Coordinates of C-alpha atoms in Angstrom, one line a residue:
M1039 CA 82.6 90.7 -54.2
S1040 CA 81.2 89.0 -58.2
D1041 CA 77.4 90.3 -58.7
T1042 CA 76.1 86.9 -59.2
A1043 CA 72.6 86.8 -59.9
I1044 CA 70.5 85.2 -57.4
H1045 CA 67.3 83.3 -58.0
L1046 CA 64.6 83.1 -55.7
Q1047 CA 61.7 80.8 -54.5
L1048 CA 58.6 82.2 -52.7
K1049 CA 54.9 81.3 -51.5
Y1050 CA 52.5 83.6 -51.1
N1051 CA 49.2 82.9 -50.3
G1052 CA 49.6 79.3 -51.5
Q1053 CA 50.6 80.8 -55.1
P1054 CA 54.5 79.9 -56.4
I1055 CA 56.6 83.6 -56.7
I1056 CA 59.8 83.5 -58.8
I1057 CA 62.4 86.6 -58.2
D1058 CA 65.5 86.2 -60.7
C1059 CA 66.1 90.1 -61.3
L1060 CA 68.4 90.6 -58.4
S1061 CA 72.0 89.8 -58.3
S1062 CA 74.0 89.3 -54.8
E1063 CA 74.8 93.1 -54.3
H1064 CA 71.4 93.5 -53.6
N1065 CA 69.5 93.5 -50.9
I1066 CA 66.5 92.9 -48.5
S1067 CA 65.1 95.9 -49.4
D1068 CA 65.6 95.6 -52.9
L1069 CA 63.9 92.1 -52.8
K1070 CA 60.9 93.6 -50.8
E1071 CA 60.3 96.2 -53.4
E1072 CA 60.3 93.2 -56.0
L1073 CA 57.3 91.1 -54.3
F1074 CA 55.0 94.2 -53.5
K1075 CA 55.9 94.6 -57.9
L1076 CA 54.4 91.5 -58.0
T1077 CA 51.5 90.9 -54.9
R1078 CA 50.8 94.8 -53.9
V1079 CA 51.8 94.2 -50.3
L1080 CA 54.0 97.1 -49.5
P1081 CA 57.0 96.7 -48.2
K1082 CA 56.5 97.5 -44.5
N1083 CA 53.7 95.2 -44.3
Q1084 CA 56.2 92.1 -46.0
K1085 CA 57.4 89.4 -43.2
I1086 CA 59.5 87.0 -45.5
L1087 CA 59.7 83.8 -43.0
G1088 CA 62.6 81.9 -44.5
L1089 CA 65.3 83.9 -44.2
R1090 CA 68.9 83.3 -42.7
T1091 CA 72.4 84.8 -42.7
T1092 CA 75.9 83.3 -42.3
N1093 CA 76.7 84.4 -39.4
N1094 CA 73.1 84.3 -37.8
D1095 CA 73.3 88.0 -38.2
P1096 CA 69.3 89.5 -37.6
V1097 CA 68.0 89.9 -41.4
V1098 CA 67.4 93.9 -41.4
D1099 CA 66.4 95.7 -44.5
S1100 CA 69.3 96.5 -45.6
T1101 CA 71.3 93.1 -45.3
T1102 CA 72.7 92.2 -48.6
L1103 CA 71.3 88.8 -50.8
S1104 CA 75.1 87.7 -50.8
C1105 CA 75.0 87.3 -47.1
L1106 CA 71.7 84.7 -46.9
V1107 CA 72.4 80.9 -46.5
L1108 CA 70.3 80.3 -50.4
K1109 CA 70.7 76.1 -50.8
P1110 CA 69.2 75.5 -54.0
G1111 CA 66.1 74.5 -54.0
T1112 CA 65.6 77.1 -51.1
K1113 CA 61.8 78.0 -51.0
L1114 CA 60.7 81.1 -49.1
M1115 CA 57.3 82.1 -47.4
L1116 CA 56.0 85.9 -48.1
I1117 CA 52.9 87.0 -45.0
G1118 CA 51.8 90.1 -45.3
S1119 CA 47.6 92.3 -46.9
T1120 CA 47.7 94.7 -49.4
Q1121 CA 46.3 98.0 -48.2
E1122 CA 43.3 96.8 -49.5
E1123 CA 42.9 94.1 -47.6
I1124 CA 43.5 95.9 -44.4
L1125 CA 40.9 98.2 -45.2
K1126 CA 38.3 96.0 -45.7
V1127 CA 39.1 94.7 -42.2
N1128 CA 39.4 97.6 -40.3
N1129 CA 36.0 98.7 -41.9
T1130 CA 34.2 95.3 -40.7
E1131 CA 35.4 94.8 -37.2
D1132 CA 32.8 96.4 -34.9
S1133 CA 35.1 95.3 -31.7
P1134 CA 38.2 94.8 -32.2
D1135 CA 38.5 91.2 -30.6
V1136 CA 36.2 89.8 -33.0
V1137 CA 38.0 88.3 -36.7
D1138 CA 35.0 86.9 -38.2
D1139 CA 33.0 85.3 -36.0
F1140 CA 29.4 86.3 -34.9
D1141 CA 26.7 84.8 -32.1
F1142 CA 25.2 81.5 -32.4
K1143 CA 21.4 81.6 -32.9
E1144 CA 19.2 78.9 -31.5
E1145 CA 19.1 77.0 -35.0
D1146 CA 22.9 77.4 -35.5
I1147 CA 23.1 75.4 -31.5
Q1148 CA 21.3 72.2 -33.5
L1149 CA 24.0 71.7 -36.2
C1150 CA 26.2 69.5 -35.1
N1151 CA 22.5 67.1 -34.5
V1152 CA 21.9 67.6 -38.0
A1153 CA 22.8 64.2 -40.9
E1154 CA 24.4 65.5 -42.8
N1155 CA 27.1 67.5 -40.3
I1156 CA 27.8 64.0 -38.6
E1157 CA 28.3 62.3 -42.1
K1158 CA 30.4 64.5 -42.6
V1159 CA 32.2 64.1 -39.3
A1160 CA 32.4 60.3 -40.3
R1161 CA 33.4 60.9 -43.8
R1162 CA 36.9 63.1 -42.2
C1163 CA 37.1 60.2 -39.5
K1164 CA 37.8 58.3 -41.6
A1165 CA 40.3 60.2 -44.8
Y1166 CA 42.3 61.6 -41.6
H1167 CA 45.9 60.4 -41.0
P1168 CA 47.3 61.1 -37.0
R1169 CA 50.4 64.2 -37.7
K1170 CA 52.2 63.5 -34.8
L1171 CA 55.3 65.0 -33.6
C1172 CA 55.5 62.3 -30.2
E1173 CA 53.8 60.0 -28.7
F1174 CA 50.8 60.6 -26.2
R1175 CA 51.1 60.5 -22.8
D1176 CA 49.1 58.2 -20.5
G1177 CA 46.5 59.9 -18.0
K1178 CA 47.0 63.7 -19.6
K1179 CA 44.4 65.4 -20.8
L1180 CA 43.9 66.7 -24.3
L1181 CA 44.2 71.1 -25.1
V1182 CA 43.7 72.2 -29.0
L1183 CA 44.6 75.3 -29.8
D1184 CA 44.1 77.2 -32.5
I1185 CA 47.3 79.8 -34.4
D1186 CA 46.1 82.9 -35.7
Y1187 CA 45.0 85.8 -33.2
T1188 CA 44.6 83.1 -30.6
I1189 CA 48.8 82.9 -29.6
F1190 CA 50.1 84.5 -32.9
D1191 CA 49.3 88.1 -34.6
H1192 CA 49.6 86.9 -38.2
L1193 CA 48.7 90.4 -40.0
T1194 CA 50.9 93.3 -37.7
P1195 CA 53.7 94.2 -39.8
A1196 CA 56.8 93.5 -37.4
E1197 CA 60.9 92.6 -37.9
S1198 CA 60.7 89.4 -36.1
V1199 CA 58.2 86.6 -35.7
H1200 CA 59.1 86.5 -32.2
Q1201 CA 57.6 89.8 -32.1
L1202 CA 53.7 89.0 -32.9
A1203 CA 53.9 85.9 -30.2
R1204 CA 51.2 86.2 -27.6
P1205 CA 52.8 87.4 -24.4
H1206 CA 53.8 85.1 -22.0
L1207 CA 53.6 82.0 -24.7
I1208 CA 56.2 79.5 -23.9
E1209 CA 54.8 80.2 -20.1
F1210 CA 51.8 79.1 -20.6
L1211 CA 52.5 76.1 -22.9
T1212 CA 54.6 74.8 -20.2
R1213 CA 52.4 75.2 -17.2
A1214 CA 50.1 73.2 -19.9
Y1215 CA 51.9 70.3 -20.6
V1216 CA 52.3 69.7 -17.4
Y1217 CA 48.3 68.6 -17.5
Y1218 CA 47.8 68.6 -21.1
D1219 CA 48.6 66.8 -24.2
I1220 CA 49.0 69.9 -26.9
A1221 CA 47.5 69.7 -29.9
I1222 CA 47.6 72.7 -32.6
W1223 CA 44.8 73.2 -34.7
S1224 CA 44.3 75.8 -37.4
A1225 CA 42.5 76.3 -40.3
T1226 CA 45.1 76.7 -42.6
S1227 CA 47.8 74.4 -44.8
M1228 CA 50.6 72.4 -42.7
T1229 CA 53.2 74.2 -45.0
W1230 CA 51.9 77.8 -43.2
I1231 CA 51.4 76.1 -39.5
L1232 CA 55.2 74.2 -39.3
A1233 CA 56.5 77.5 -40.7
K1234 CA 54.9 79.4 -37.6
L1235 CA 55.4 77.0 -35.2
G1236 CA 59.3 76.6 -36.3
Q1237 CA 59.5 80.9 -36.7
L1238 CA 57.9 80.5 -32.9
G1239 CA 60.0 78.6 -31.7
I1240 CA 57.7 76.7 -30.7
I1241 CA 58.8 73.4 -32.4
P1242 CA 62.6 73.6 -33.6
L1243 CA 63.2 74.3 -37.7
H1244 CA 65.2 71.3 -38.7
V1245 CA 62.1 69.0 -37.2
A1246 CA 59.2 71.0 -38.9
K1247 CA 61.6 71.4 -42.3
T1248 CA 62.0 67.2 -41.9
F1249 CA 58.2 66.9 -40.6
Q1250 CA 56.8 68.5 -44.1
H1251 CA 58.7 66.2 -45.5
R1252 CA 57.6 63.3 -44.3
N1253 CA 54.0 64.7 -44.1
N1254 CA 53.7 65.4 -48.3
I1255 CA 54.8 61.7 -48.0
T1256 CA 52.8 60.3 -46.4
D1257 CA 50.1 62.3 -47.9
G1258 CA 50.6 60.8 -51.6
T1259 CA 50.1 57.5 -49.9
S1260 CA 48.5 55.2 -47.7
S1261 CA 50.3 54.5 -44.1
T1262 CA 50.0 50.6 -43.3
N1263 CA 50.3 52.6 -39.7
S1264 CA 46.9 55.0 -38.9
D1265 CA 48.8 55.9 -35.9
S1266 CA 52.4 57.0 -37.0
V1267 CA 55.0 59.1 -35.5
L1268 CA 55.8 61.6 -38.8
S1269 CA 59.3 62.4 -36.6
E1270 CA 60.0 58.9 -35.6
G1271 CA 64.0 59.3 -35.2
L1272 CA 64.2 62.7 -34.9
N1273 CA 65.5 65.1 -31.6
T1274 CA 62.3 67.7 -30.7
T1275 CA 63.7 69.4 -28.1
D1276 CA 67.2 71.0 -28.5
D1277 CA 65.3 73.9 -29.1
Q1278 CA 65.4 76.2 -25.4
H1279 CA 61.4 76.6 -25.5
N1280 CA 60.8 72.5 -26.6
K1281 CA 62.7 71.7 -23.5
S1282 CA 59.4 72.4 -21.5
F1283 CA 57.0 71.0 -23.7
R1284 CA 56.1 69.6 -26.5
I1285 CA 53.8 69.4 -28.9
A1286 CA 52.2 66.2 -29.7
L1287 CA 49.6 66.0 -32.6
I1288 CA 49.0 69.0 -35.6
L1289 CA 45.6 69.1 -37.2
D1290 CA 45.1 71.9 -40.5
S1291 CA 42.3 73.2 -42.9
S1292 CA 42.1 69.8 -44.8
D1293 CA 40.7 68.3 -40.6
M1294 CA 37.9 71.1 -40.9
I1295 CA 34.6 70.6 -42.7
S1296 CA 32.0 72.4 -43.6
V1297 CA 28.7 74.2 -42.1
N1298 CA 25.7 75.7 -43.3
F1299 CA 24.9 78.3 -40.6
T1300 CA 21.1 80.1 -41.2
E1301 CA 22.5 83.5 -41.5
H1302 CA 26.0 83.9 -42.3
G1303 CA 26.4 81.2 -44.8
I1304 CA 28.5 78.3 -45.2
K1305 CA 31.9 77.9 -42.9
E1306 CA 34.7 75.5 -41.8
V1307 CA 34.6 74.4 -38.7
K1308 CA 36.9 72.2 -36.5
P1309 CA 35.1 69.3 -35.1
L1310 CA 36.8 67.5 -32.2
A1311 CA 35.5 64.1 -33.0
V1312 CA 38.0 63.5 -35.6
I1313 CA 40.2 62.8 -33.0
W1314 CA 38.3 62.0 -30.7
N1315 CA 37.2 58.9 -32.8
N1316 CA 41.3 58.2 -33.9
H1317 CA 42.1 59.1 -30.8
P1318 CA 40.0 57.2 -28.3
Q1319 CA 42.2 58.2 -25.0
W1320 CA 40.3 61.6 -25.8
G1321 CA 36.7 62.8 -25.8
P1322 CA 34.6 65.6 -24.7
H1323 CA 35.1 65.0 -21.0
N1324 CA 38.7 65.8 -21.2
T1325 CA 39.5 68.3 -24.4
I1326 CA 39.6 71.8 -24.5
M1327 CA 39.9 74.2 -27.2
F1328 CA 40.8 77.4 -27.0
D1329 CA 39.7 79.6 -30.6
D1330 CA 39.5 82.8 -31.0
V1331 CA 36.0 82.3 -33.2
R1332 CA 33.9 80.8 -31.7
R1333 CA 31.7 79.3 -35.0
N1334 CA 35.1 76.5 -35.3
F1335 CA 33.5 73.9 -32.0
I1336 CA 30.4 74.5 -33.2
M1337 CA 30.0 70.8 -34.0
N1338 CA 31.1 70.2 -29.9
P1339 CA 30.2 74.0 -28.2
Q1340 CA 31.1 72.6 -24.4
S1341 CA 34.4 71.5 -25.6
G1342 CA 35.2 75.4 -26.5
L1343 CA 36.6 78.4 -25.1
R1344 CA 36.3 81.5 -27.0
I1345 CA 39.9 83.2 -26.6
R1346 CA 40.1 87.6 -26.5
S1347 CA 42.1 88.0 -30.4
Y1348 CA 45.4 88.9 -29.9
R1349 CA 45.9 91.5 -32.6
D1350 CA 48.0 95.2 -33.2
A1351 CA 50.8 93.2 -31.2
H1352 CA 53.2 96.5 -31.1
V1353 CA 50.3 98.0 -29.0
N1354 CA 49.1 94.9 -27.4
C1355 CA 52.2 92.9 -26.3
S1356 CA 52.5 95.3 -22.9
R1357 CA 49.1 94.8 -21.7
D1358 CA 47.9 91.2 -22.9
H1359 CA 48.1 89.2 -20.2
E1360 CA 44.8 86.4 -21.4
L1361 CA 47.5 83.3 -21.1
L1362 CA 48.8 84.0 -17.9
R1363 CA 44.7 84.0 -16.6
L1364 CA 43.6 81.4 -18.6
I1365 CA 46.4 78.9 -17.5
K1366 CA 44.9 79.2 -14.2
Y1367 CA 41.9 77.3 -15.3
L1368 CA 42.9 75.1 -17.5
E1369 CA 45.2 73.5 -14.1
L1370 CA 42.4 73.9 -11.9
I1371 CA 40.0 71.6 -14.5
A1372 CA 43.3 69.3 -14.4
L1373 CA 43.1 69.0 -11.0
N1374 CA 39.4 69.7 -10.0
E1375 CA 37.2 67.9 -12.8
Q1376 CA 36.8 64.4 -14.2
D1377 CA 34.3 65.5 -16.5
F1378 CA 34.7 69.2 -18.1
T1379 CA 31.5 68.1 -20.1
Q1380 CA 29.4 69.3 -16.3
L1381 CA 31.9 72.9 -17.3
N1382 CA 30.7 75.8 -19.1
H1383 CA 33.7 77.7 -20.8
N1384 CA 31.8 80.7 -21.0
H1385 CA 31.9 81.3 -16.7
W1386 CA 35.9 80.2 -17.0
D1387 CA 37.2 83.5 -14.6
R1388 CA 33.7 82.8 -12.1
Y1389 CA 35.4 79.6 -11.2
V1390 CA 38.7 80.9 -11.6
H1391 CA 38.2 83.5 -9.0
K1392 CA 35.7 80.4 -6.8
H1393 CA 39.4 78.3 -6.5
R1394 CA 41.3 81.6 -5.9
K1395 CA 43.1 80.0 -2.5
Q1396 CA 44.2 76.9 -4.5
L1397 CA 45.1 79.3 -6.7
E1398 CA 47.5 80.2 -4.2
I1399 CA 48.9 76.7 -3.4
L1400 CA 49.8 76.1 -6.5
K1401 CA 52.0 79.1 -7.1
I1402 CA 54.0 78.1 -3.8
K1403 CA 54.6 75.1 -5.4
R1404 CA 55.2 75.8 -8.5
K1405 CA 58.5 78.5 -7.0
K1406 CA 58.9 75.4 -4.6
Q1407 CA 59.4 73.5 -7.8
L1408 CA 61.8 76.4 -9.1
N1409 CA 63.8 76.8 -6.1
E1410 CA 65.0 72.8 -6.1
T1411 CA 65.9 73.4 -9.6
R1412 CA 68.1 76.4 -9.2
T1413 CA 69.8 73.9 -6.2
N1414 CA 73.5 73.2 -7.0
Q1415 CA 73.3 75.3 -10.4
P1416 CA 74.4 79.1 -11.1
Y1417 CA 71.9 80.7 -11.6
V1418 CA 71.4 85.2 -12.3
V1419 CA 69.4 87.1 -10.2
Q1420 CA 68.3 90.8 -10.6
S1421 CA 70.5 93.2 -8.0
S1422 CA 72.1 96.5 -7.8
T1423 CA 74.1 98.9 -5.5
S1424 CA 73.7 102.9 -5.0
S1425 CA 75.9 105.3 -6.2
S1426 CA 75.8 108.3 -5.3
S1427 CA 72.1 109.9 -6.5
S1428 CA 71.6 107.4 -9.0
S1429 CA 70.6 104.1 -9.7
Q1430 CA 71.3 101.5 -12.4
S1431 CA 69.9 98.0 -12.6
S1432 CA 72.0 95.7 -13.7
I1433 CA 72.6 91.4 -13.3
C1434 CA 74.0 89.8 -9.8
T1435 CA 75.5 86.4 -11.2
S1436 CA 75.2 84.2 -8.1
T1437 CA 77.1 80.3 -8.1
I1438 CA 75.1 77.3 -5.5
N1439 CA 76.4 74.8 -3.9
N1440 CA 75.5 72.4 -1.8
N1441 CA 72.2 74.6 -0.5
N1442 CA 75.1 77.7 0.4
V1443 CA 75.9 81.1 -1.6
V1444 CA 78.9 81.2 -2.0
S1445 CA 79.4 84.4 -4.0
V1446 CA 77.5 87.4 -4.8
S1447 CA 78.8 89.9 -7.9
V1448 CA 76.6 92.5 -7.9
M1449 CA 77.1 95.2 -10.4
S1450 CA 74.8 98.7 -10.0
S1451 CA 71.9 98.4 -7.5
S1452 CA 68.5 97.8 -6.2
C1453 CA 67.0 93.6 -5.9
T1454 CA 63.8 92.1 -5.5
V1455 CA 63.5 89.7 -2.5
H1456 CA 61.0 87.1 -2.0
E1457 CA 59.9 86.3 1.5
P1458 CA 60.7 82.8 2.5
I1459 CA 58.7 79.4 1.7
E1460 CA 57.8 77.4 4.5
S1461 CA 58.2 73.8 3.9
S1462 CA 58.4 71.0 7.0
S1463 CA 61.5 70.0 5.6
S1464 CA 63.6 70.4 8.6
S1465 CA 66.8 71.6 6.2
L1466 CA 64.3 75.0 5.3
S1467 CA 64.3 76.4 8.5
S1468 CA 67.0 79.1 9.0
N1469 CA 67.0 82.4 7.1
V1470 CA 70.1 84.5 5.7
T1471 CA 72.5 83.8 8.2
S1472 CA 75.5 86.7 7.0
L1473 CA 75.3 89.1 4.3
T1474 CA 78.9 91.5 4.1
T1475 CA 80.1 94.1 1.7
N1476 CA 83.6 94.0 1.3
N1477 CA 84.3 97.2 -1.2
T1478 CA 82.6 99.7 -3.1
T1479 CA 83.9 101.7 -5.9
N1480 CA 81.5 104.1 -7.9
N1481 CA 79.1 101.5 -9.5
T1482 CA 80.2 98.1 -9.4
T1483 CA 80.2 96.2 -5.3
T1484 CA 81.5 92.7 -4.5
T1485 CA 79.4 90.9 -1.9
T1486 CA 79.4 87.4 -0.1
S1487 CA 77.0 85.8 2.1
I1488 CA 76.5 82.7 3.5
T1489 CA 72.9 81.4 3.5
T1490 CA 71.2 77.5 3.6
S1491 CA 68.3 76.5 1.4
G1492 CA 65.7 78.3 3.3
Q1493 CA 66.9 81.5 2.9
K1494 CA 65.0 84.9 1.2
R1495 CA 65.4 84.2 -2.0
V1496 CA 66.8 87.2 -4.6
H1497 CA 65.3 86.7 -8.4
D1498 CA 63.2 87.7 -11.4
K1499 CA 60.2 87.8 -10.4
N1500 CA 57.4 86.2 -11.4
P1501 CA 54.7 87.0 -13.7
D1502 CA 51.8 86.2 -11.6
D1503 CA 53.3 89.1 -8.8
N1504 CA 51.7 91.1 -11.2
E1505 CA 48.8 90.7 -13.1
D1506 CA 45.8 92.1 -13.2
D1507 CA 42.9 91.6 -11.3
I1508 CA 40.4 88.7 -11.7
V1509 CA 36.9 89.8 -13.2
H1510 CA 34.5 87.7 -12.0
D1511 CA 30.4 88.2 -10.6
D1512 CA 28.8 89.2 -7.6
N1513 CA 25.1 89.2 -8.9
N1514 CA 24.7 89.7 -12.2
H1515 CA 27.4 92.7 -11.7
C1516 CA 31.2 93.0 -13.0
V1517 CA 33.6 93.7 -10.0
K1518 CA 37.1 93.3 -9.0
G1519 CA 38.7 90.9 -7.2
K1520 CA 42.0 89.6 -6.0
N1521 CA 43.2 86.1 -7.1

């Protein structure tokens, strides 16, 4: 293979970086060393977005540059912090849940009524142009989500961006989409927002690239259609995750305003009135914003819910269930409340505990819907058989036709069986009628069962089944209670 010179263009903190001292025989590790010389970001802390191999293998440090898809004009992005920046953050944080945040003082709460700030919001509303990914749906409430530390840990080094996504993110978005149109509002540039959403699989990568191109065009011209869909004509649902939800609207740092806090000086905040004034189907009565920084909703404090920051993903990925808890709150208030301004989002956990019986009904409905979607479709279940004195977990594949399981192929051992779900339909009245083990050889067993749609379902365990207890308030004391 010829030793061909490679010319790479990257962006870091909004600044362009050119790497032209490497050849096709160099690898990703060599690239990171060159980036370290220019940025002082250690190779282990670097994440390079936009890299892809010709055969779609994972990009690792040993991957040679000749294996990458590098079209002319390809621009990559470097994410990472220097050791000095990391130490500064670690030394100034009193709590792992607090990132550049502070409690409001009484005078801060009144900032939303200050004439100067109201004028800033009015100017921002006039300058606003929508960045829409799809048409809004009639009758849906609005959920506004931050990215960094809310649904994504952008600081922790990792081999894949997906390792930094907050646990249960896709399930959270899928369930929220039933009741809400979803908007993303991050205090960064549109370029970074699209890069993160694309890498996380929240929007397809090709949509992110085309959206960025169309957004740049719109930024440079005055559009006559102030409510245009920038992704119009694109297939935004060809990604496996986006078949169950879609992002409706994206806002960035250009939509924010600066506010002067009493003790903390000038800070950028996110005034929801920018959305409400331009999209009147939404207002304080049907909008809720999740952000890990409380000050961001100082201009609309009743509409904000401060979510615990998601950091140190490599440590917390197995124990963070914040999104599973909060989706219950979103579902409940969407069903029960006509006016969100009557709620105190600071006490969302109390609200969830108060309506725990309603949650059980919702869980049963979700299971019924899940079972219905599985009818007449092949699906994969966890199953196994015992062999000698040991057991091994494996995959059991079953084929369902006309509500009957006609064959089950099992390899190794143990299975999860859920109790049958009650239904008023007469077709769901019977249970398993027969189960026959035909032969067993070593760790492989083939079984055949004839069942109806009311049988005990064998499938992957629902994440809801093992959630932590919900914390609720009992006479000003925190106690544990099962939801």
